[in-house]
Amino acid sequence: MNQIPPSYYLCSAGQSRFMDEQTISEFGIDGFTLMEIAGTRAADFIQSRFSSGSHGVFFCGKGNNAGDALVIARLLSQQGFKITICFLSGTDDLSPDTQKNLDLLQKLDEEIKFLNWEDFEPGTYDFIVDGMLGTGLNSEVRAPYSDAISWINKQKIPVFALDVPTGLHADSGRILGTAVQADFTLSFGALKTGFYLNQGFDTAGEVILCELSFPNKFKKPTAALIDKSWVEAASPSPKKQKHKYDGGVLYIIAGSEGLTGAGVLAAKSAWSAGLGAVILITPKGLLEIYEKQLVQIIKKPVGDRDDVYFKEEHSEQVLDIIAEKPGKVLIGPGLGRHQETIRFTQNILQQFKGDMIIDADALFALSKMENRKKPEASKWIFTPHPGELKTLFDQEVQDDFDRLNLTKEKAREEKITILSKGMPTVVGTETGDAYLTGYETRIFSRAGFGDVLAGKVGAYWLKYSSSELACFYGLLDGFQKAQQYFVVNSGSLAPIDII
């Protein structure tokens, strides 16, 4: 991940603690100073949304998350904001830096209202700051914190969560009983993986990265966000084509009776990405359908006019076709699951020594192989949805956190690239790195968009000769294409703000 700006790193709670501890003990910036920086950045952001005279209510626990909240309260009070602070568990045994910030607050001349949860009085507030539990939570939220969350979520005013919304697991994005529904999450030092997994995307609201003074050498991320800016910066210049076959051909092995639309979408998608030559290989009995739908695409039929699905006997003919010109192969869209087609697909997977995107029904055929080791010279990209991922590796996948871990593990073990479709989409690499979409990808669950995505990935693999970049560009381009058909209500291609 050397070419990726650290602002796009996704870190676990443990990794965040490591950065904090190393910066304090090895680099020499003390924790109180880091807390002051975090609070200052967050206060500046709140001030950009609210003016002097606004009334904020701050909910605080006992740990450093509360200390961050107290820094913000102190700074805003000096700018004419009205401040009410509610301690959920009183003020005994606060963390040292939190106690120090409470002492500073109490030295101010401004009138600041301090309450415990037992005597909290609902009033007229303009915004809420959640500084209750932060990243350290690993069990279900209990009272009085759950009661405070219930009250917060009923309010019709903006909620600013500090570091992570209380009740949201920082690593997995699972809700631990109940969680604050934030409008903004001010994430300190690094983005948390849980913002983009499971319920995290809908719980964290707009994520704001508040940069801290962590040296980059201490940043060891779990994954990174896919973003157009760094993807383009990390990319070599695409290959220049002098003629349509220069740079290679994308062969698409697709189609069976009743499922021809998948091949049409994949071929059109690859062609629209600017690829010079797309060759569709399909059973001869389907040729008439594709001739009408794909005027600009070269068609190579196999078998007889009565063949409307691939048979094992077609294997040699298909292998001869894809050996004619150098290129890459996309196999799977609309193949169907006829037993003869499964055997045909397995023959291609075993015998083709080149690079291949294995999609849809080809993944099912692959899952039925006793020995599915790829040819040594080949590179493979898998594009499974969650159900296909579970079937392919015969492992339970309970949620997105499990899916992320399984994708990373299997991509590294089997030396393949896995584009795991879902929300978020996860790209696992041969080196064990992982990349997540930080924007709305539930749109890809609509019928047909998986085929669009597979075609894009094939086209960009030929353009950039990198399976990782193929997936990144395929996702970015595919998302833009999807937006032409459906309105995306949340998420964007600029997934975070940085302050």
Coordinates of C-alpha atoms in Angstrom, one line a residue:
M1 CA 0.0 0.0 0.0
N2 CA 3.0 2.3 -0.4
Q3 CA 1.4 4.4 -3.1
I4 CA -1.8 5.0 -1.2
P5 CA -2.2 8.2 0.9
P6 CA -2.5 7.2 4.6
S7 CA -5.7 9.2 4.7
Y8 CA -7.4 6.3 2.9
Y9 CA -6.1 3.6 5.3
L10 CA -8.7 1.7 7.2
C11 CA -7.6 0.6 10.7
S12 CA -8.9 -1.5 13.5
A13 CA -9.3 -0.3 17.1
G14 CA -6.1 -2.2 18.0
Q15 CA -4.1 -0.6 15.1
S16 CA -5.4 2.9 16.2
R17 CA -4.2 2.2 19.8
F18 CA -0.9 1.0 18.5
M19 CA -0.4 4.3 16.5
D20 CA -1.4 6.3 19.5
E21 CA 0.9 4.4 21.9
Q22 CA 3.9 4.5 19.6
T23 CA 3.5 8.2 18.9
I24 CA 3.5 8.8 22.6
S25 CA 6.2 6.4 23.7
E26 CA 8.6 6.2 20.7
F27 CA 8.0 9.5 18.9
G28 CA 7.6 11.7 22.0
I29 CA 4.2 13.5 21.5
D30 CA 2.3 13.1 24.7
G31 CA -1.3 11.9 24.8
F32 CA -2.6 15.2 26.1
T33 CA -1.2 17.0 23.1
L34 CA -2.8 14.5 20.7
M35 CA -6.1 15.0 22.5
E36 CA -5.8 18.7 22.1
I37 CA -5.2 18.3 18.4
A38 CA -8.1 16.0 18.0
G39 CA -10.5 18.2 19.8
T40 CA -9.3 21.3 18.0
R41 CA -9.9 19.7 14.6
A42 CA -13.3 18.5 15.7
A43 CA -14.3 21.9 17.2
D44 CA -13.3 23.6 13.9
F45 CA -15.5 21.3 12.0
I46 CA -18.5 21.9 14.3
Q47 CA -17.9 25.7 14.0
S48 CA -18.1 25.4 10.3
R49 CA -21.7 24.0 10.7
F50 CA -22.9 26.2 13.7
S51 CA -22.5 29.8 14.7
S52 CA -21.8 31.5 18.0
G53 CA -24.7 31.2 20.4
S54 CA -25.6 27.7 19.4
H55 CA -26.2 25.2 22.2
G56 CA -24.5 21.9 22.2
V57 CA -25.1 19.0 24.6
F58 CA -22.1 16.7 25.2
F59 CA -22.5 13.1 26.4
C60 CA -19.4 11.8 28.1
G61 CA -18.1 8.5 29.6
K62 CA -14.9 8.2 31.6
G63 CA -12.3 7.4 29.0
N64 CA -10.3 9.4 26.5
N65 CA -13.3 9.7 24.2
A66 CA -14.8 11.9 26.9
G67 CA -11.6 13.9 27.0
D68 CA -11.9 14.7 23.3
A69 CA -15.4 15.9 24.0
L70 CA -14.2 18.2 26.8
V71 CA -11.6 19.8 24.6
I72 CA -14.3 20.5 22.0
A73 CA -16.6 21.9 24.7
R74 CA -13.8 24.2 26.1
L75 CA -12.9 25.5 22.6
L76 CA -16.5 26.2 21.6
S77 CA -17.3 27.9 24.9
Q78 CA -14.6 30.4 24.0
Q79 CA -16.4 31.2 20.8
G80 CA -19.7 32.0 22.4
F81 CA -21.3 28.5 22.2
K82 CA -23.6 27.4 25.1
I83 CA -22.4 24.1 26.6
T84 CA -24.2 21.4 28.5
I85 CA -22.1 18.4 29.6
C86 CA -23.7 15.2 30.8
F87 CA -21.5 12.5 32.4
L88 CA -23.1 9.1 32.1
S89 CA -21.1 7.5 34.9
G90 CA -20.2 10.5 37.0
T91 CA -16.8 12.2 37.2
D92 CA -15.0 9.8 39.5
D93 CA -12.1 7.8 38.1
L94 CA -11.8 9.6 34.8
S95 CA -8.8 8.8 32.6
P96 CA -5.9 11.2 33.5
D97 CA -6.1 13.3 30.3
T98 CA -9.9 13.5 30.6
Q99 CA -9.6 14.6 34.2
K100 CA -7.0 17.3 33.2
N101 CA -9.4 18.6 30.6
L102 CA -12.3 18.7 33.0
D103 CA -10.1 20.7 35.4
L104 CA -9.3 23.2 32.6
L105 CA -13.0 23.5 31.8
Q106 CA -13.8 24.3 35.4
K107 CA -11.2 27.1 35.4
L108 CA -13.1 29.0 32.7
D109 CA -15.3 32.1 33.4
E110 CA -18.0 30.9 31.0
E111 CA -21.1 29.3 32.4
I112 CA -21.0 25.6 31.6
K113 CA -23.7 23.3 32.8
F114 CA -22.5 20.0 34.2
L115 CA -25.0 17.1 34.8
N116 CA -25.1 13.4 35.6
W117 CA -27.4 11.2 33.7
E118 CA -29.7 10.9 36.7
D119 CA -30.4 14.6 36.7
F120 CA -30.3 15.1 32.9
E121 CA -33.0 17.5 31.8
P122 CA -34.0 17.4 28.1
G123 CA -33.8 21.0 26.8
T124 CA -33.6 22.9 23.6
Y125 CA -30.3 22.0 22.0
D126 CA -28.9 22.7 18.5
F127 CA -26.5 19.7 18.3
I128 CA -25.3 16.7 20.2
V129 CA -21.7 15.4 20.7
D130 CA -21.3 11.7 21.4
G131 CA -18.1 11.3 23.6
M132 CA -19.3 8.2 25.5
L133 CA -17.4 5.0 24.7
G134 CA -15.3 5.3 21.5
T135 CA -13.3 2.5 20.0
G136 CA -12.9 0.4 23.1
L137 CA -16.3 -1.2 23.2
N138 CA -16.4 -5.0 22.7
S139 CA -19.7 -6.0 24.4
E140 CA -23.3 -4.9 24.3
V141 CA -24.1 -1.4 25.4
R142 CA -25.7 -1.3 28.9
A143 CA -27.6 1.3 30.8
P144 CA -27.3 4.2 31.3
Y145 CA -25.5 4.4 28.0
S146 CA -28.2 2.5 26.1
D147 CA -30.8 4.9 27.6
A148 CA -28.7 7.9 26.5
I149 CA -28.5 6.4 23.0
S150 CA -32.2 5.9 22.9
W151 CA -32.8 9.6 23.8
I152 CA -30.2 10.8 21.3
N153 CA -31.7 8.9 18.4
K154 CA -35.1 10.4 19.0
Q155 CA -33.8 14.0 18.6
K156 CA -34.2 15.9 15.3
I157 CA -30.8 17.7 15.6
P158 CA -27.4 16.9 14.2
V159 CA -25.3 14.3 16.0
F160 CA -21.5 14.4 16.0
A161 CA -19.9 11.1 17.1
L162 CA -16.3 11.2 18.2
D163 CA -14.0 8.6 16.7
V164 CA -16.8 6.0 16.4
P165 CA -20.5 6.2 17.2
T166 CA -21.1 4.7 20.6
G167 CA -22.4 1.1 20.2
L168 CA -20.8 0.5 16.8
H169 CA -17.9 -2.0 16.8
A170 CA -14.9 -0.1 15.3
D171 CA -13.6 -3.2 13.5
S172 CA -16.6 -5.1 12.3
G173 CA -19.3 -2.5 11.9
R174 CA -21.6 -4.6 14.0
I175 CA -24.1 -2.8 16.3
L176 CA -23.5 -4.0 19.9
G177 CA -27.1 -3.9 21.1
T178 CA -27.8 -0.4 20.2
A179 CA -25.8 2.5 18.6
V180 CA -25.9 6.2 18.2
Q181 CA -27.1 7.1 14.7
A182 CA -24.6 9.8 13.8
D183 CA -24.9 12.5 11.2
F184 CA -21.2 13.0 11.3
T185 CA -18.4 10.8 12.7
L186 CA -15.2 12.7 13.5
S187 CA -12.6 9.9 13.2
F188 CA -9.3 10.7 14.9
G189 CA -6.0 9.7 13.3
A190 CA -7.3 7.1 11.0
L191 CA -10.5 5.8 9.4
K192 CA -12.0 2.8 11.1
T193 CA -12.8 -0.4 9.1
G194 CA -16.2 -0.7 10.8
F195 CA -17.4 2.5 9.1
Y196 CA -17.7 0.6 5.9
L197 CA -18.8 -2.9 7.1
N198 CA -22.2 -4.2 8.1
Q199 CA -24.3 -1.5 9.8
G200 CA -21.4 1.0 9.9
F201 CA -22.2 2.7 6.6
D202 CA -25.7 3.6 7.7
T203 CA -24.7 4.4 11.3
A204 CA -21.6 6.6 11.0
G205 CA -23.1 9.2 8.7
E206 CA -20.6 11.4 6.9
V207 CA -17.1 10.4 8.0
I208 CA -14.7 13.2 8.7
L209 CA -11.0 12.3 9.1
C210 CA -9.3 14.5 11.7
E211 CA -5.6 14.1 11.1
L212 CA -3.3 13.6 14.1
S213 CA 0.4 13.7 14.4
F214 CA 0.9 9.9 13.9
P215 CA 4.1 9.2 11.8
N216 CA 3.3 7.2 8.8
K217 CA 5.7 4.4 9.8
F218 CA 3.3 3.5 12.7
K219 CA 0.3 3.1 10.3
K220 CA -0.4 -0.6 9.7
P221 CA -3.8 -0.7 8.1
T222 CA -6.3 -3.6 7.8
A223 CA -7.4 -2.3 4.4
A224 CA -7.7 0.9 2.3
L225 CA -10.5 2.7 0.6
I226 CA -10.7 2.7 -3.2
D227 CA -10.6 6.2 -4.4
K228 CA -10.3 7.6 -8.0
S229 CA -7.6 10.1 -7.0
W230 CA -5.0 7.7 -5.7
V231 CA -5.9 5.0 -8.2
E232 CA -5.2 7.3 -11.1
A233 CA -2.0 8.5 -9.4
A234 CA -0.8 4.9 -8.9
S235 CA -1.6 3.9 -12.5
P236 CA 0.9 3.6 -15.4
S237 CA -0.2 5.2 -18.7
P238 CA -2.6 2.9 -20.4
K239 CA -1.3 1.1 -23.4
K240 CA -1.7 3.0 -26.7
Q241 CA -3.3 1.0 -29.4
K242 CA -2.2 1.3 -33.0
H243 CA -4.9 -1.1 -34.3
K244 CA -7.8 -2.9 -32.7
Y245 CA -5.8 -6.0 -31.7
D246 CA -2.9 -4.1 -30.3
G247 CA -2.8 -4.6 -26.5
G248 CA -4.8 -7.8 -26.6
V249 CA -8.3 -9.1 -27.0
L250 CA -10.9 -9.8 -24.4
Y251 CA -12.5 -13.2 -25.1
I252 CA -15.9 -13.5 -23.4
I253 CA -17.2 -17.1 -23.0
A254 CA -20.9 -16.7 -22.3
G255 CA -24.4 -17.7 -23.0
S256 CA -27.0 -20.4 -22.8
E257 CA -30.7 -20.5 -23.8
G258 CA -32.6 -18.0 -21.7
L259 CA -29.5 -16.3 -20.3
T260 CA -28.1 -14.5 -23.3
G261 CA -28.6 -11.0 -21.7
A262 CA -25.6 -11.6 -19.4
G263 CA -23.2 -11.9 -22.4
V264 CA -24.7 -8.9 -24.1
L265 CA -24.2 -6.7 -21.0
A266 CA -20.6 -7.9 -20.4
A267 CA -19.6 -7.4 -24.0
K268 CA -21.2 -3.9 -24.3
S269 CA -19.6 -3.0 -21.0
A270 CA -16.1 -4.0 -22.1
W271 CA -16.5 -2.3 -25.5
S272 CA -17.7 1.0 -23.8
A273 CA -14.5 1.1 -21.8
G274 CA -12.6 1.7 -25.0
L275 CA -11.3 -1.8 -25.6
G276 CA -10.1 -2.3 -29.2
A277 CA -11.4 -5.9 -29.7
V278 CA -14.0 -7.9 -27.8
I279 CA -14.7 -11.4 -29.1
L280 CA -17.8 -13.3 -27.8
I281 CA -17.6 -17.1 -27.9
T282 CA -21.0 -18.7 -27.7
P283 CA -22.9 -21.8 -28.7
K284 CA -23.9 -21.6 -32.4
G285 CA -27.6 -21.9 -31.7
L286 CA -27.5 -18.5 -29.9
L287 CA -25.6 -16.7 -32.7
E288 CA -28.7 -15.1 -34.2
I289 CA -29.6 -13.4 -30.9
Y290 CA -26.1 -12.0 -30.4
E291 CA -25.9 -10.8 -34.1
K292 CA -28.9 -8.5 -33.4
Q293 CA -27.7 -7.3 -30.1
L294 CA -24.0 -6.9 -30.6
V295 CA -23.3 -5.4 -34.0
Q296 CA -19.8 -4.1 -33.0
I297 CA -18.7 -7.3 -31.3
I298 CA -16.9 -10.1 -33.0
K299 CA -18.8 -13.4 -32.6
K300 CA -17.2 -16.8 -32.6
P301 CA -19.8 -19.6 -32.5
V302 CA -18.9 -23.1 -31.6
G303 CA -20.8 -26.4 -32.1
D304 CA -23.9 -26.9 -34.2
R305 CA -27.0 -24.8 -34.9
D306 CA -28.9 -26.9 -32.4
D307 CA -26.4 -26.2 -29.6
V308 CA -27.9 -23.6 -27.1
Y309 CA -25.5 -24.3 -24.3
F310 CA -21.8 -25.3 -24.1
K311 CA -20.9 -29.0 -24.1
E312 CA -17.8 -30.7 -23.1
E313 CA -17.0 -31.5 -26.7
H314 CA -16.8 -27.7 -27.4
S315 CA -13.7 -27.4 -25.1
E316 CA -11.0 -27.9 -27.8
Q317 CA -12.7 -25.6 -30.3
V318 CA -12.9 -22.8 -27.7
L319 CA -9.3 -23.3 -26.6
D320 CA -8.2 -23.0 -30.2
I321 CA -10.1 -19.7 -30.6
I322 CA -8.6 -18.1 -27.5
A323 CA -5.1 -19.2 -28.7
E324 CA -5.5 -17.2 -31.9
K325 CA -4.6 -13.8 -30.5
P326 CA -3.1 -12.8 -27.2
G327 CA -5.6 -11.6 -24.6
K328 CA -7.5 -12.3 -21.5
V329 CA -10.6 -14.4 -20.9
L330 CA -13.9 -13.7 -19.1
I331 CA -15.8 -16.9 -18.5
G332 CA -19.2 -17.2 -16.8
P333 CA -21.9 -14.7 -17.8
G334 CA -25.1 -16.6 -18.5
L335 CA -23.3 -20.0 -19.0
G336 CA -26.0 -21.9 -17.1
R337 CA -25.5 -25.0 -14.9
H338 CA -26.2 -27.8 -17.3
Q339 CA -23.9 -30.8 -16.3
E340 CA -22.3 -30.7 -19.8
T341 CA -21.6 -27.0 -19.4
I342 CA -20.0 -27.5 -16.0
R343 CA -17.7 -30.1 -17.4
F344 CA -16.9 -27.8 -20.4
T345 CA -16.1 -25.0 -18.0
Q346 CA -13.9 -27.1 -15.8
N347 CA -11.9 -28.2 -18.9
I348 CA -11.3 -24.6 -19.9
L349 CA -10.2 -23.7 -16.3
Q350 CA -7.8 -26.6 -16.2
Q351 CA -6.3 -26.2 -19.7
F352 CA -6.1 -22.5 -20.4
K353 CA -2.7 -21.2 -19.3
G354 CA -3.5 -17.5 -19.6
D355 CA -5.2 -14.8 -17.5
M356 CA -8.9 -15.3 -16.7
I357 CA -11.8 -13.6 -15.0
I358 CA -14.0 -16.3 -13.5
D359 CA -17.5 -15.0 -13.0
A360 CA -21.1 -16.2 -12.2
D361 CA -21.8 -19.7 -13.3
A362 CA -18.1 -20.4 -14.0
L363 CA -17.5 -19.9 -10.2
F364 CA -20.1 -22.5 -9.6
A365 CA -18.4 -25.0 -11.9
L366 CA -15.1 -24.1 -10.2
S367 CA -16.6 -24.9 -6.8
K368 CA -17.4 -28.4 -8.0
M369 CA -13.8 -29.2 -9.0
E370 CA -11.9 -31.6 -6.7
N371 CA -8.6 -30.0 -7.6
R372 CA -9.0 -26.4 -8.7
K373 CA -5.4 -25.3 -8.6
K374 CA -4.8 -22.7 -11.3
P375 CA -2.1 -23.3 -13.9
E376 CA 1.1 -21.8 -12.6
A377 CA 1.5 -19.3 -15.4
S378 CA -2.1 -18.0 -15.1
K379 CA -3.5 -15.2 -13.1
W380 CA -7.1 -15.4 -12.0
I381 CA -9.7 -12.9 -10.8
F382 CA -12.8 -14.2 -9.0
T383 CA -15.9 -12.0 -8.9
P384 CA -18.2 -13.7 -6.4
H385 CA -21.3 -12.3 -4.7
P386 CA -21.5 -13.3 -1.0
G387 CA -23.4 -16.6 -1.7
E388 CA -20.9 -17.6 -4.4
L389 CA -18.0 -16.8 -2.0
K390 CA -19.4 -19.0 0.6
T391 CA -20.0 -21.9 -1.9
L392 CA -16.6 -21.5 -3.5
F393 CA -14.6 -21.8 -0.3
D394 CA -17.1 -23.9 1.7
Q395 CA -17.0 -21.6 4.7
E396 CA -19.7 -19.7 6.6
V397 CA -19.8 -16.0 5.9
Q398 CA -22.1 -14.4 8.6
D399 CA -21.5 -10.8 7.6
D400 CA -19.2 -8.3 5.9
F401 CA -16.5 -8.6 8.5
D402 CA -16.3 -12.3 7.9
R403 CA -16.4 -11.7 4.1
L404 CA -13.5 -9.2 4.4
N405 CA -11.3 -11.7 6.4
L406 CA -12.1 -14.6 4.1
T407 CA -11.4 -12.6 1.0
K408 CA -8.0 -11.5 2.3
E409 CA -7.1 -15.0 3.5
K410 CA -8.1 -16.9 0.3
A411 CA -6.6 -14.3 -2.1
R412 CA -3.3 -14.6 -0.3
E413 CA -3.4 -18.4 0.1
E414 CA -4.4 -19.2 -3.5
K415 CA -2.4 -16.4 -5.1
I416 CA -5.5 -14.9 -6.9
T417 CA -7.3 -11.6 -6.9
I418 CA -10.9 -11.7 -5.5
L419 CA -13.4 -9.0 -6.2
S420 CA -16.0 -9.8 -3.6
K421 CA -19.2 -8.1 -4.5
G422 CA -21.5 -6.6 -1.9
M423 CA -21.8 -3.5 0.3
P424 CA -18.9 -2.8 0.5
T425 CA -17.2 -4.4 -2.4
V426 CA -13.9 -5.9 -1.2
V427 CA -10.8 -6.5 -3.4
G428 CA -8.4 -9.1 -2.0
T429 CA -4.9 -9.4 -3.5
E430 CA -2.2 -12.0 -3.9
T431 CA -0.1 -10.1 -1.3
G432 CA -2.9 -10.2 1.3
D433 CA -3.8 -6.6 1.0
A434 CA -7.5 -5.6 0.9
Y435 CA -9.4 -2.6 -0.5
L436 CA -12.9 -1.5 0.1
T437 CA -15.4 0.7 -1.6
G438 CA -16.4 3.6 0.6
Y439 CA -19.4 4.5 -1.5
E440 CA -22.8 3.0 -2.2
T441 CA -22.4 -0.3 -4.1
R442 CA -25.8 -1.9 -3.3
I443 CA -26.8 -0.8 -6.8
F444 CA -24.6 -3.7 -8.1
S445 CA -27.1 -6.1 -6.6
R446 CA -29.5 -5.3 -9.4
A447 CA -29.8 -8.0 -12.0
G448 CA -27.2 -7.5 -14.8
F449 CA -24.8 -5.1 -13.1
G450 CA -22.5 -8.0 -12.1
D451 CA -22.1 -8.7 -15.8
V452 CA -21.5 -5.0 -16.5
L453 CA -18.8 -5.0 -13.8
A454 CA -17.1 -8.2 -15.1
G455 CA -16.9 -6.7 -18.6
K456 CA -15.3 -3.5 -17.2
V457 CA -12.8 -5.5 -15.2
G458 CA -11.8 -7.5 -18.3
A459 CA -11.3 -4.3 -20.3
Y460 CA -9.2 -2.5 -17.7
W461 CA -7.1 -5.6 -17.1
L462 CA -6.0 -5.4 -20.7
K463 CA -5.4 -1.6 -20.4
Y464 CA -3.3 -1.7 -17.3
S465 CA -1.9 -5.3 -17.0
S466 CA -2.7 -5.3 -13.3
S467 CA -5.4 -7.4 -11.8
E468 CA -5.7 -5.0 -8.9
L469 CA -6.1 -1.9 -11.1
A470 CA -8.5 -3.8 -13.3
C471 CA -10.8 -4.3 -10.3
F472 CA -10.4 -0.7 -9.0
Y473 CA -11.2 0.9 -12.4
G474 CA -13.9 -1.7 -13.1
L475 CA -15.6 -0.6 -9.8
L476 CA -15.2 3.1 -10.4
D477 CA -16.3 3.0 -14.0
G478 CA -19.1 0.5 -13.2
F479 CA -20.4 2.7 -10.5
Q480 CA -20.6 5.6 -12.8
K481 CA -22.3 3.5 -15.4
A482 CA -24.9 2.3 -12.8
Q483 CA -25.6 5.9 -11.9
Q484 CA -26.8 6.5 -15.4
Y485 CA -29.7 4.1 -14.8
F486 CA -30.5 4.5 -11.1
V487 CA -30.4 7.4 -8.7
V488 CA -27.9 6.7 -5.9
N489 CA -29.4 8.1 -2.7
S490 CA -26.3 8.0 -0.5
G491 CA -22.6 7.6 -0.8
S492 CA -20.3 9.3 -3.4
L493 CA -17.0 8.8 -5.1
A494 CA -15.4 11.1 -2.6
P495 CA -16.1 9.0 0.5
I496 CA -14.4 11.0 3.1
D497 CA -13.6 14.6 4.1
I498 CA -10.2 15.3 5.7
I499 CA -9.6 18.1 8.2

